[in-house]
Amino acid sequence: MYDDLDAFAAVVEHSSLNRASRQLNLSQPALSRKISKLEERLGVALFNRFGKRLELTEVGRLTYTYALEQRQQRSKFLEALSKFKEGEPQLVTLGASLTTLQTTLPPLVKAYTEKYPAAELKLITGKTHEMVTAVSEGKCDVAIIASQVQEPGLRCIPLFEDQLRLVVSEQHPLTLTPRLTMEHLSRLPMILFSKGTWYRRTTDDLFQRCGVDPDVRMEIDSFEAIVRLLPTIKAAALLPNSYLRPELLNGGGLVSLHIKELEQTQRTTCLIYQSSGGLSTAARCLVQVTEDVFLNSRE
């Protein structure tokens, strides 16, 4: 039936049995038989015939739309099949914990799509334990999480160490302080992460241990929003070092400051996937790109 649909579409597009038959390399009687056979199968007339002139019926127009859709789907299938045979990656599902979403994903997705522009990348986000479960159950191929895990059946590859840094605008008074300590954060206007996030739990624990009582002006779980607001309300924030790229700091008029106690907030960002060896070509390619971006680039 698909061959008959292609023949029908060719007749419509050339507005002539004669021209369509030449394009299809068929005799005109053979093409006429294909059209008649299709009409017989469908039980409807596709053309109104006025001598040699053909005019689409209403159901003929509907059939032509369907024929185009089938042609496009077949073309996509054959293209995907060809790439699969050549070893090109196709669809891969990447999981990311919410704490890594804004820091790790942008450079990774950029590198992967540049190397494999035809690949399809599906993203699933959630909390770290949800991402571990998703990989274990095969709901996503690989995931990036902001902690190390020892889970049966999973391989966990450390990518980089991260820790919080104090971030303020270039005009903030703290930029003139030679040696900062946690005491400088007491009563300091700050933007903190929303309650319930790993970053907020970590900073709250650190504040409690150091006896710090900051002046919390806002609670936000978006790194970008925090960065944009810092100069406006003349506040400070604790942001992950992995997010503080030079272009972000320079472009936003911000400064990253070191406090010794913030080294206690260090955590490891890792790549996880099933260790059974059943990774698809796309997943293996994503693992390789991830290692290139975060491991090999440091060597």
CSV table of C-alpha atoms in Angstrom, one decimal:
chain,number,residue,atom,x,y,z
A,1,MET,CA,0.0,0.0,0.0
A,2,TYR,CA,2.9,2.4,0.8
A,3,ASP,CA,4.1,2.1,-2.8
A,4,ASP,CA,0.7,2.9,-4.1
A,5,LEU,CA,0.5,6.0,-1.7
A,6,ASP,CA,3.9,7.2,-3.1
A,7,ALA,CA,2.5,6.8,-6.7
A,8,PHE,CA,-0.7,8.6,-5.7
A,9,ALA,CA,1.3,11.5,-4.1
A,10,ALA,CA,3.5,11.8,-7.3
A,11,VAL,CA,0.4,12.1,-9.5
A,12,VAL,CA,-0.9,14.9,-7.2
A,13,GLU,CA,2.4,16.7,-7.1
A,14,HIS,CA,2.9,16.5,-10.9
A,15,SER,CA,-0.8,17.1,-11.7
A,16,SER,CA,-0.4,14.6,-14.5
A,17,LEU,CA,-0.3,10.8,-14.9
A,18,ASN,CA,2.1,11.2,-17.8
A,19,ARG,CA,4.7,13.4,-15.9
A,20,ALA,CA,4.3,11.3,-12.7
A,21,SER,CA,4.9,8.0,-14.6
A,22,ARG,CA,8.2,9.4,-16.1
A,23,GLN,CA,9.3,10.5,-12.6
A,24,LEU,CA,8.5,7.1,-11.1
A,25,ASN,CA,10.0,5.3,-14.2
A,26,LEU,CA,6.6,3.5,-14.7
A,27,SER,CA,4.5,3.1,-17.7
A,28,GLN,CA,1.3,5.2,-17.6
A,29,PRO,CA,-1.0,2.1,-17.6
A,30,ALA,CA,1.0,0.7,-14.7
A,31,LEU,CA,0.6,3.9,-12.8
A,32,SER,CA,-3.1,4.0,-13.5
A,33,ARG,CA,-3.5,0.5,-12.2
A,34,LYS,CA,-1.7,1.5,-8.9
A,35,ILE,CA,-4.1,4.4,-8.5
A,36,SER,CA,-7.1,2.2,-9.2
A,37,LYS,CA,-5.8,-0.4,-6.8
A,38,LEU,CA,-5.4,2.2,-4.0
A,39,GLU,CA,-9.0,3.5,-4.6
A,40,GLU,CA,-10.3,-0.1,-4.5
A,41,ARG,CA,-8.5,-0.8,-1.2
A,42,LEU,CA,-9.7,2.4,0.4
A,43,GLY,CA,-13.2,2.1,-1.1
A,44,VAL,CA,-13.3,5.7,-2.3
A,45,ALA,CA,-12.6,7.7,-5.4
A,46,LEU,CA,-9.4,9.9,-5.0
A,47,PHE,CA,-9.8,11.8,-8.2
A,48,ASN,CA,-12.6,13.3,-10.2
A,49,ARG,CA,-11.7,12.6,-13.8
A,50,PHE,CA,-12.5,15.1,-16.5
A,51,GLY,CA,-11.0,13.5,-19.6
A,52,LYS,CA,-7.2,13.7,-19.1
A,53,ARG,CA,-7.6,16.2,-16.3
A,54,LEU,CA,-7.6,14.9,-12.7
A,55,GLU,CA,-9.1,16.8,-9.7
A,56,LEU,CA,-8.7,15.6,-6.1
A,57,THR,CA,-11.8,14.7,-4.3
A,58,GLU,CA,-12.2,15.8,-0.7
A,59,VAL,CA,-11.1,12.3,0.6
A,60,GLY,CA,-8.3,12.5,-2.0
A,61,ARG,CA,-6.9,15.6,-0.3
A,62,LEU,CA,-7.1,13.8,3.1
A,63,THR,CA,-5.3,10.8,1.6
A,64,TYR,CA,-2.6,13.1,0.1
A,65,THR,CA,-1.9,14.6,3.6
A,66,TYR,CA,-1.7,11.1,5.0
A,67,ALA,CA,0.7,10.0,2.2
A,68,LEU,CA,3.0,13.0,3.0
A,69,GLU,CA,3.0,12.1,6.7
A,70,GLN,CA,3.9,8.5,5.8
A,71,ARG,CA,6.7,9.6,3.5
A,72,GLN,CA,8.2,11.8,6.2
A,73,GLN,CA,8.0,9.1,8.9
A,74,ARG,CA,9.6,6.6,6.5
A,75,SER,CA,12.4,9.0,5.7
A,76,LYS,CA,13.1,9.7,9.4
A,77,PHE,CA,13.1,5.9,10.1
A,78,LEU,CA,15.5,5.2,7.3
A,79,GLU,CA,17.8,8.0,8.4
A,80,ALA,CA,17.8,6.8,12.0
A,81,LEU,CA,18.4,3.2,10.8
A,82,SER,CA,21.3,4.3,8.7
A,83,LYS,CA,22.9,6.2,11.6
A,84,PHE,CA,22.3,3.2,13.9
A,85,LYS,CA,24.1,0.9,11.5
A,86,GLU,CA,27.0,3.4,11.3
A,87,GLY,CA,27.3,3.5,15.1
A,88,GLU,CA,25.9,7.1,15.5
A,89,PRO,CA,24.3,7.7,18.9
A,90,GLN,CA,20.5,8.2,18.9
A,91,LEU,CA,18.3,8.9,21.9
A,92,VAL,CA,19.9,8.9,25.4
A,93,THR,CA,18.2,9.8,28.7
A,94,LEU,CA,20.3,11.9,31.1
A,95,GLY,CA,19.3,12.3,34.7
A,96,ALA,CA,20.5,15.2,36.8
A,97,SER,CA,20.0,16.0,40.5
A,98,LEU,CA,18.6,19.5,41.1
A,99,THR,CA,21.9,20.6,42.7
A,100,THR,CA,23.9,19.8,39.5
A,101,LEU,CA,21.3,21.1,37.0
A,102,GLN,CA,22.6,24.7,36.8
A,103,THR,CA,26.4,23.9,37.3
A,104,THR,CA,27.3,20.8,35.4
A,105,LEU,CA,24.7,20.4,32.7
A,106,PRO,CA,25.3,23.5,30.4
A,107,PRO,CA,28.9,22.6,29.5
A,108,LEU,CA,28.1,18.9,29.1
A,109,VAL,CA,25.1,19.3,26.9
A,110,LYS,CA,27.0,21.9,24.8
A,111,ALA,CA,29.9,19.5,24.3
A,112,TYR,CA,27.7,16.5,23.5
A,113,THR,CA,25.4,18.2,21.0
A,114,GLU,CA,28.4,19.7,19.3
A,115,LYS,CA,30.0,16.3,18.8
A,116,TYR,CA,26.8,14.5,18.0
A,117,PRO,CA,24.4,17.1,16.5
A,118,ALA,CA,22.0,14.4,15.3
A,119,ALA,CA,21.6,12.7,18.7
A,120,GLU,CA,18.5,13.2,20.8
A,121,LEU,CA,19.0,14.1,24.5
A,122,LYS,CA,16.2,13.6,27.0
A,123,LEU,CA,16.6,15.1,30.4
A,124,ILE,CA,15.1,13.9,33.7
A,125,THR,CA,15.6,15.9,36.9
A,126,GLY,CA,15.0,15.3,40.6
A,127,LYS,CA,16.6,14.7,43.9
A,128,THR,CA,19.8,12.7,44.2
A,129,HIS,CA,18.1,9.5,45.5
A,130,GLU,CA,15.5,9.8,42.8
A,131,MET,CA,18.2,9.9,40.1
A,132,VAL,CA,19.9,6.8,41.7
A,133,THR,CA,16.6,4.9,41.5
A,134,ALA,CA,16.0,6.1,37.9
A,135,VAL,CA,19.3,4.7,36.8
A,136,SER,CA,18.9,1.5,38.8
A,137,GLU,CA,15.5,0.9,37.3
A,138,GLY,CA,16.6,1.8,33.7
A,139,LYS,CA,14.4,4.9,33.5
A,140,CYS,CA,17.5,6.9,32.5
A,141,ASP,CA,20.7,5.8,31.0
A,142,VAL,CA,23.2,7.9,33.0
A,143,ALA,CA,22.9,10.5,35.6
A,144,ILE,CA,25.0,13.2,37.3
A,145,ILE,CA,24.6,13.6,41.0
A,146,ALA,CA,26.2,15.8,43.6
A,147,SER,CA,27.4,13.0,45.9
A,148,GLN,CA,29.2,9.7,45.8
A,149,VAL,CA,27.1,6.6,46.1
A,150,GLN,CA,27.8,2.9,46.6
A,151,GLU,CA,24.8,1.2,45.1
A,152,PRO,CA,24.8,-2.5,43.9
A,153,GLY,CA,24.7,-2.6,40.1
A,154,LEU,CA,25.8,1.0,39.6
A,155,ARG,CA,29.2,2.4,38.6
A,156,CYS,CA,30.0,5.8,40.2
A,157,ILE,CA,32.7,7.9,38.6
A,158,PRO,CA,33.9,11.0,40.5
A,159,LEU,CA,34.0,14.0,38.2
A,160,PHE,CA,35.2,16.9,40.3
A,161,GLU,CA,35.2,18.3,43.8
A,162,ASP,CA,33.1,21.4,44.6
A,163,GLN,CA,32.6,23.7,47.5
A,164,LEU,CA,30.7,26.9,48.4
A,165,ARG,CA,32.3,30.3,47.9
A,166,LEU,CA,31.2,33.7,49.2
A,167,VAL,CA,30.0,35.9,46.3
A,168,VAL,CA,29.5,39.7,46.5
A,169,SER,CA,29.4,42.6,44.1
A,170,GLU,CA,32.7,44.4,43.2
A,171,GLN,CA,31.7,47.4,45.4
A,172,HIS,CA,30.8,45.4,48.5
A,173,PRO,CA,32.8,46.4,51.6
A,174,LEU,CA,33.9,42.8,52.2
A,175,THR,CA,36.1,43.0,49.1
A,176,LEU,CA,38.4,45.3,51.1
A,177,THR,CA,38.8,42.8,54.0
A,178,PRO,CA,42.2,41.1,53.9
A,179,ARG,CA,41.3,37.9,55.7
A,180,LEU,CA,37.6,36.9,55.8
A,181,THR,CA,36.2,34.5,58.5
A,182,MET,CA,32.7,33.2,59.2
A,183,GLU,CA,32.3,35.9,61.8
A,184,HIS,CA,32.1,38.5,59.0
A,185,LEU,CA,28.8,36.8,57.9
A,186,SER,CA,27.0,37.6,61.2
A,187,ARG,CA,24.2,40.1,60.5
A,188,LEU,CA,25.4,40.3,56.9
A,189,PRO,CA,22.5,40.8,54.4
A,190,MET,CA,22.4,37.5,52.4
A,191,ILE,CA,20.5,35.6,49.8
A,192,LEU,CA,20.2,31.9,50.8
A,193,PHE,CA,19.0,28.9,49.0
A,194,SER,CA,15.4,27.7,49.6
A,195,LYS,CA,14.9,25.5,52.6
A,196,GLY,CA,15.0,21.8,52.0
A,197,THR,CA,17.8,22.0,49.4
A,198,TRP,CA,21.2,20.4,50.1
A,199,TYR,CA,22.9,23.8,49.8
A,200,ARG,CA,20.5,25.3,52.5
A,201,ARG,CA,21.0,22.4,54.8
A,202,THR,CA,24.8,22.7,54.4
A,203,THR,CA,24.9,26.4,55.0
A,204,ASP,CA,22.5,26.2,58.0
A,205,ASP,CA,24.7,23.5,59.6
A,206,LEU,CA,27.8,25.6,59.0
A,207,PHE,CA,26.2,28.7,60.4
A,208,GLN,CA,25.2,26.8,63.5
A,209,ARG,CA,28.6,25.3,64.1
A,210,CYS,CA,30.3,28.7,63.6
A,211,GLY,CA,27.7,30.6,65.6
A,212,VAL,CA,26.8,32.8,62.6
A,213,ASP,CA,23.4,34.5,62.4
A,214,PRO,CA,23.1,36.1,58.9
A,215,ASP,CA,20.5,38.7,57.9
A,216,VAL,CA,18.5,36.5,55.4
A,217,ARG,CA,16.9,38.9,52.9
A,218,MET,CA,15.7,36.3,50.3
A,219,GLU,CA,15.5,32.6,49.9
A,220,ILE,CA,15.8,31.4,46.2
A,221,ASP,CA,16.8,28.1,44.6
A,222,SER,CA,17.9,29.6,41.3
A,223,PHE,CA,21.6,30.4,40.9
A,224,GLU,CA,20.9,32.7,38.0
A,225,ALA,CA,18.3,34.7,40.0
A,226,ILE,CA,20.7,35.0,43.0
A,227,VAL,CA,23.5,36.3,40.7
A,228,ARG,CA,21.3,38.9,39.2
A,229,LEU,CA,20.0,40.1,42.5
A,230,LEU,CA,23.3,40.4,44.4
A,231,PRO,CA,24.3,43.8,43.1
A,232,THR,CA,20.8,45.1,43.3
A,233,ILE,CA,20.1,44.5,47.0
A,234,LYS,CA,23.8,44.8,48.0
A,235,ALA,CA,23.7,41.3,49.6
A,236,ALA,CA,26.1,38.3,49.7
A,237,ALA,CA,25.5,34.7,48.8
A,238,LEU,CA,27.2,31.3,49.1
A,239,LEU,CA,27.4,29.7,45.6
A,240,PRO,CA,29.1,26.5,44.3
A,241,ASN,CA,32.5,27.2,42.9
A,242,SER,CA,31.7,25.1,39.8
A,243,TYR,CA,29.0,27.6,38.8
A,244,LEU,CA,31.3,30.6,39.2
A,245,ARG,CA,32.8,30.8,35.8
A,246,PRO,CA,35.0,33.8,35.1
A,247,GLU,CA,32.7,35.2,32.4
A,248,LEU,CA,29.8,35.0,34.9
A,249,LEU,CA,31.7,36.9,37.6
A,250,ASN,CA,33.2,39.5,35.3
A,251,GLY,CA,30.0,40.0,33.3
A,252,GLY,CA,27.9,40.5,36.4
A,253,GLY,CA,30.4,42.7,38.3
A,254,LEU,CA,30.8,40.0,41.0
A,255,VAL,CA,33.7,38.8,43.1
A,256,SER,CA,34.3,35.3,44.6
A,257,LEU,CA,35.8,35.4,48.0
A,258,HIS,CA,37.5,32.6,50.0
A,259,ILE,CA,36.7,31.7,53.6
A,260,LYS,CA,38.6,28.8,55.2
A,261,GLU,CA,35.6,27.3,56.9
A,262,LEU,CA,33.8,27.0,53.6
A,263,GLU,CA,36.1,24.1,52.7
A,264,GLN,CA,33.9,22.1,55.0
A,265,THR,CA,31.1,22.3,52.4
A,266,GLN,CA,33.1,20.3,49.8
A,267,ARG,CA,31.2,17.6,48.0
A,268,THR,CA,31.9,15.3,45.0
A,269,THR,CA,29.9,15.5,41.7
A,270,CYS,CA,29.7,12.0,40.1
A,271,LEU,CA,28.5,10.2,37.0
A,272,ILE,CA,26.5,7.1,37.6
A,273,TYR,CA,25.3,4.3,35.2
A,274,GLN,CA,24.5,0.6,35.3
A,275,SER,CA,27.7,-1.5,35.6
A,276,SER,CA,26.1,-4.5,33.8
A,277,GLY,CA,27.6,-3.4,30.5
A,278,GLY,CA,24.3,-3.0,28.7
A,279,LEU,CA,24.7,0.7,27.8
A,280,SER,CA,23.4,1.8,24.4
A,281,THR,CA,25.7,3.4,21.8
A,282,ALA,CA,24.2,6.8,22.7
A,283,ALA,CA,24.8,6.2,26.4
A,284,ARG,CA,28.4,5.1,25.9
A,285,CYS,CA,29.0,8.2,23.8
A,286,LEU,CA,27.6,10.4,26.5
A,287,VAL,CA,29.7,8.8,29.2
A,288,GLN,CA,32.8,9.4,27.0
A,289,VAL,CA,32.0,13.0,26.4
A,290,THR,CA,31.3,13.5,30.2
A,291,GLU,CA,34.7,12.1,31.0
A,292,ASP,CA,36.3,14.3,28.3
A,293,VAL,CA,34.7,17.4,29.7
A,294,PHE,CA,35.3,16.9,33.4
A,295,LEU,CA,38.2,14.5,33.7
A,296,ASN,CA,40.4,14.6,30.6
A,297,SER,CA,40.3,18.4,30.4
A,298,ARG,CA,42.0,18.6,33.8
A,299,GLU,CA,44.9,16.4,32.8
